[in-house]
PDB file of C-alpha atoms in Angstrom:
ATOM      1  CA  UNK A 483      15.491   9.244  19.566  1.00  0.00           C
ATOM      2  CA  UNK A 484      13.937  12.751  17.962  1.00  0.00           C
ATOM      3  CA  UNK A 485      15.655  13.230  15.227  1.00  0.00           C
ATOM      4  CA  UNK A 486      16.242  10.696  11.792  1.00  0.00           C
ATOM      5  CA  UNK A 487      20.258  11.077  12.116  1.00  0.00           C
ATOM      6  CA  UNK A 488      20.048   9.983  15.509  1.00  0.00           C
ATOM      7  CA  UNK A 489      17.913   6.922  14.752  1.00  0.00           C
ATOM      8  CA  UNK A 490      20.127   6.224  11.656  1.00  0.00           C
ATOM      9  CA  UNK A 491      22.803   6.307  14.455  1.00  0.00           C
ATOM     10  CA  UNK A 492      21.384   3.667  16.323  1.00  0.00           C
ATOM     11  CA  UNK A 493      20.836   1.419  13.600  1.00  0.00           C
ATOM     12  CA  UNK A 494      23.982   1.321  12.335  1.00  0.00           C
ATOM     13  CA  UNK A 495      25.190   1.000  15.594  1.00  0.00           C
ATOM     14  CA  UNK A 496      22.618  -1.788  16.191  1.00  0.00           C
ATOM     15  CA  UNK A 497      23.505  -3.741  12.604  1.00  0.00           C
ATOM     16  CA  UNK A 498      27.381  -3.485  13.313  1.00  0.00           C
ATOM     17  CA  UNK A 499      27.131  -5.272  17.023  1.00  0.00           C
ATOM     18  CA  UNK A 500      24.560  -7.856  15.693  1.00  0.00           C
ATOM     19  CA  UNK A 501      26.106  -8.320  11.687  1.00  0.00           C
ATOM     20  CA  UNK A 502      27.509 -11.157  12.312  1.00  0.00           C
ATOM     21  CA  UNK A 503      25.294 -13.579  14.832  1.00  0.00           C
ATOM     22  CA  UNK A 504      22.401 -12.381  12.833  1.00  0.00           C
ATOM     23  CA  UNK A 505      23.248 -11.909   9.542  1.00  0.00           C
ATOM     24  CA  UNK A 506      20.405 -12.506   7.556  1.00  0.00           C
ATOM     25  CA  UNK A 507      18.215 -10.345   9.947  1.00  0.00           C
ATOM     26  CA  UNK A 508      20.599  -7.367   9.277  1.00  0.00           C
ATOM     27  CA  UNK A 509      20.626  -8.061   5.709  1.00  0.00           C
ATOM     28  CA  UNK A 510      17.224  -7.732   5.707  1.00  0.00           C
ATOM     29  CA  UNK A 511      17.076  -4.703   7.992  1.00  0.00           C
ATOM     30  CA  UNK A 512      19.898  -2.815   5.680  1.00  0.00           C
ATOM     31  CA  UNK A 513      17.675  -3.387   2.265  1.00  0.00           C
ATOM     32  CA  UNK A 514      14.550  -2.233   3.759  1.00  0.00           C
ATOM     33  CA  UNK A 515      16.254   1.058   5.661  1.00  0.00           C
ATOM     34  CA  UNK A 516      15.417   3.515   3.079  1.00  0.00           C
ATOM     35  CA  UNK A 517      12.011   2.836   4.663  1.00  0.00           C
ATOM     36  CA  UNK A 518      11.845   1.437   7.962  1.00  0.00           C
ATOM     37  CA  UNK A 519      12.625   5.231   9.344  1.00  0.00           C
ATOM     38  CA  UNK A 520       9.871   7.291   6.822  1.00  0.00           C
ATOM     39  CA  UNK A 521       7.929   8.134   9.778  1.00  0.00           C
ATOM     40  CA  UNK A 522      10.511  10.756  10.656  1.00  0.00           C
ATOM     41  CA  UNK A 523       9.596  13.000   7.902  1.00  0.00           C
ATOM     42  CA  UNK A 524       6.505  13.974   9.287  1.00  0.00           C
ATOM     43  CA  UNK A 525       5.698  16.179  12.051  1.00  0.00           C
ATOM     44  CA  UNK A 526       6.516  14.666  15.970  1.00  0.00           C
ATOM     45  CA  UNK A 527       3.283  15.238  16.980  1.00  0.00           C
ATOM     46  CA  UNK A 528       1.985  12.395  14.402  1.00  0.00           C
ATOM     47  CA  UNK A 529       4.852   9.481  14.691  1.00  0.00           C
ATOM     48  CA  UNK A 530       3.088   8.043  17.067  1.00  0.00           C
ATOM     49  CA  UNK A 531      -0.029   7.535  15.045  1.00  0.00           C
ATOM     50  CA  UNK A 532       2.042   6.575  12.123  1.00  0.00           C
ATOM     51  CA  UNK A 533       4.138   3.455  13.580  1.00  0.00           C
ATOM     52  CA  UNK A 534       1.628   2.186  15.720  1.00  0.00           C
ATOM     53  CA  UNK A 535      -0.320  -0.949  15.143  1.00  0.00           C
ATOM     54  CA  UNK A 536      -3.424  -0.139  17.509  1.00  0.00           C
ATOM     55  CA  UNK A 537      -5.641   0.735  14.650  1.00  0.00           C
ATOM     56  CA  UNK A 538      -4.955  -2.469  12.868  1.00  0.00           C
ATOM     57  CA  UNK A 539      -4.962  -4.106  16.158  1.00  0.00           C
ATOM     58  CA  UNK A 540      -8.868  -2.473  16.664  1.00  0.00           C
ATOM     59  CA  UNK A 541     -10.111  -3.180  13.488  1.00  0.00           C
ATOM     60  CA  UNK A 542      -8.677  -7.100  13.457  1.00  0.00           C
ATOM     61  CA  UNK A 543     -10.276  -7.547  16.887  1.00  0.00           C
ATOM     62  CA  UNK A 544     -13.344  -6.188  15.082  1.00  0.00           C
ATOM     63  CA  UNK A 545     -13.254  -8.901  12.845  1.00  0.00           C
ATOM     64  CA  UNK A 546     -12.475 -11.796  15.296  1.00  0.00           C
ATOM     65  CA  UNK A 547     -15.559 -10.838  17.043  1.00  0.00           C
ATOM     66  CA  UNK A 548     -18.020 -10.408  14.592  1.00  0.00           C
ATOM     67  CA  UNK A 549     -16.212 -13.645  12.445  1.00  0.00           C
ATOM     68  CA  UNK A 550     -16.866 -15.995  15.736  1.00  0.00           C
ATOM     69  CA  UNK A 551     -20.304 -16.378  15.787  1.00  0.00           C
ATOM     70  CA  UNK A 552     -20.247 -17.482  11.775  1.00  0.00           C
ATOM     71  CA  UNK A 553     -17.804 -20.109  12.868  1.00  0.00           C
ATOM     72  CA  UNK A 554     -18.106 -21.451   8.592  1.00  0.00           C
ATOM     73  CA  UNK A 555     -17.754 -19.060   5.683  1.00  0.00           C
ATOM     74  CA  UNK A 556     -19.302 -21.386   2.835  1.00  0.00           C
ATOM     75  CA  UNK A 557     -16.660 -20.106   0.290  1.00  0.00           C
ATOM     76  CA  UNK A 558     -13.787 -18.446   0.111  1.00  0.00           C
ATOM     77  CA  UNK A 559     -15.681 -15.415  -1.592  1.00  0.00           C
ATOM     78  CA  UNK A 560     -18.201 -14.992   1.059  1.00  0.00           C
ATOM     79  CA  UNK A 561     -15.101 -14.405   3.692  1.00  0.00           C
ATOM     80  CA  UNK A 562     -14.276 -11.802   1.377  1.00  0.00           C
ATOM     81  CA  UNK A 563     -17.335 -10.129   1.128  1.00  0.00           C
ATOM     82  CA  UNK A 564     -17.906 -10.308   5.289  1.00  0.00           C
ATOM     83  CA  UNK A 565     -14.034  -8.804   5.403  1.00  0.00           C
ATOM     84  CA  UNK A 566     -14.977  -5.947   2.810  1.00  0.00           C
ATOM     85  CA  UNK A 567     -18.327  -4.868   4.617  1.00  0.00           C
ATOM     86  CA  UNK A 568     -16.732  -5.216   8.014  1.00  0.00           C
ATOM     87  CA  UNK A 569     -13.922  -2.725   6.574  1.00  0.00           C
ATOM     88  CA  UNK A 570     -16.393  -0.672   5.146  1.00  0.00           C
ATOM     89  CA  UNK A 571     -18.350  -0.528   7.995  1.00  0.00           C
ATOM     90  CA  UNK A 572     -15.462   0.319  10.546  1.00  0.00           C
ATOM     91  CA  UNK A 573     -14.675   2.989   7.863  1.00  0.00           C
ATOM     92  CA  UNK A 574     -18.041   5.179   8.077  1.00  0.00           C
ATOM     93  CA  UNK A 575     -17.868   4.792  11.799  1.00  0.00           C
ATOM     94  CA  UNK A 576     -15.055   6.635  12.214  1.00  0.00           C
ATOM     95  CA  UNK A 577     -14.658   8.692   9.279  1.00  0.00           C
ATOM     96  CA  UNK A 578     -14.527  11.537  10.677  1.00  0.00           C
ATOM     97  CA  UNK A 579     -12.202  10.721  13.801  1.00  0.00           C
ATOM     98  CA  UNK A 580      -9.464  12.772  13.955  1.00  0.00           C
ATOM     99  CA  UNK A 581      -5.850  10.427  15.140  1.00  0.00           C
ATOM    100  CA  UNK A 582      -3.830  11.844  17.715  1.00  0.00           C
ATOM    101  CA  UNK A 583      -2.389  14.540  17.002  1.00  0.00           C
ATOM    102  CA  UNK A 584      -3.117  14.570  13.673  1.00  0.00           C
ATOM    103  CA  UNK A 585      -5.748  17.684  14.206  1.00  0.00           C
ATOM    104  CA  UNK A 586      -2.716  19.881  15.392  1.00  0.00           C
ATOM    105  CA  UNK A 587      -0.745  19.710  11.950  1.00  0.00           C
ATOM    106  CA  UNK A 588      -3.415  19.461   9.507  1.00  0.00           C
ATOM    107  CA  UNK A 589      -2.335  22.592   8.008  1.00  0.00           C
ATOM    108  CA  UNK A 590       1.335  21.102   7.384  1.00  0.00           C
ATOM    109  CA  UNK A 591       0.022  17.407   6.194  1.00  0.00           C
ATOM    110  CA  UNK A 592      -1.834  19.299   3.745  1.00  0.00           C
ATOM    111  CA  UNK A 593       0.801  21.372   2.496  1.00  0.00           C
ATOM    112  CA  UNK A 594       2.628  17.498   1.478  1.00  0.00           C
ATOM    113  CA  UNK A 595      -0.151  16.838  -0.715  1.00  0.00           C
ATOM    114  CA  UNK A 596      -0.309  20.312  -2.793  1.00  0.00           C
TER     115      UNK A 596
END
């Protein structure tokens, strides 16, 4: 759907035909609502960007492939400090990346955070 109303639509529609096979699902669905549609407040050419998981995807693959070779962390701390410099490292290389989209309503994103 485009709009929020229209995907508020749907899941209502969606939580009345499933309510009561899956009840605890919809329960579930119904308390987090207020948030599960937040992307809609920002500009269409962003959503995208916004409820996508490809960036965590990228990043986790980062750290399978740079992890494998260790095989052993020694403690629990040193797995945290290879996860911090691998995040801080994936960080500087693409700091200045602009997302999809994202370049084309800079001016409005801005605007939120005045």
């Amino acid at each position: 759907t485009t709009n929020k109303e229209d995907a508020i639509a749907v899941l209502h529609a969606f939580c009345t035909k499933w309510g009561k096979v899956y009840s605890h699902v919809i329960r579930s669905l119904k308390a987090i609502e207020p948030d599960l549609l937040v992307f809609y407040n920002y500009p269409k050419q962003i959503r995208a960007s916004i409820y996508s998981t490809n960036m965590i995807e990228s990043f986790n693959n980062v750290i399978k492939r740079k992890a494998k070779p260790k095989a052993v962390f020694p403690t629990e701390q040193s797995l945290d400090a290879f996860i911090g410099i691998q995040a801080m490292s994936y960080n500087d290389r693409y700091f200045n990346r602009i997302h999809k989209g994202f370049g084309q309503v800079q001016d409005t994103l801005e605007s939120y955070f005045d």
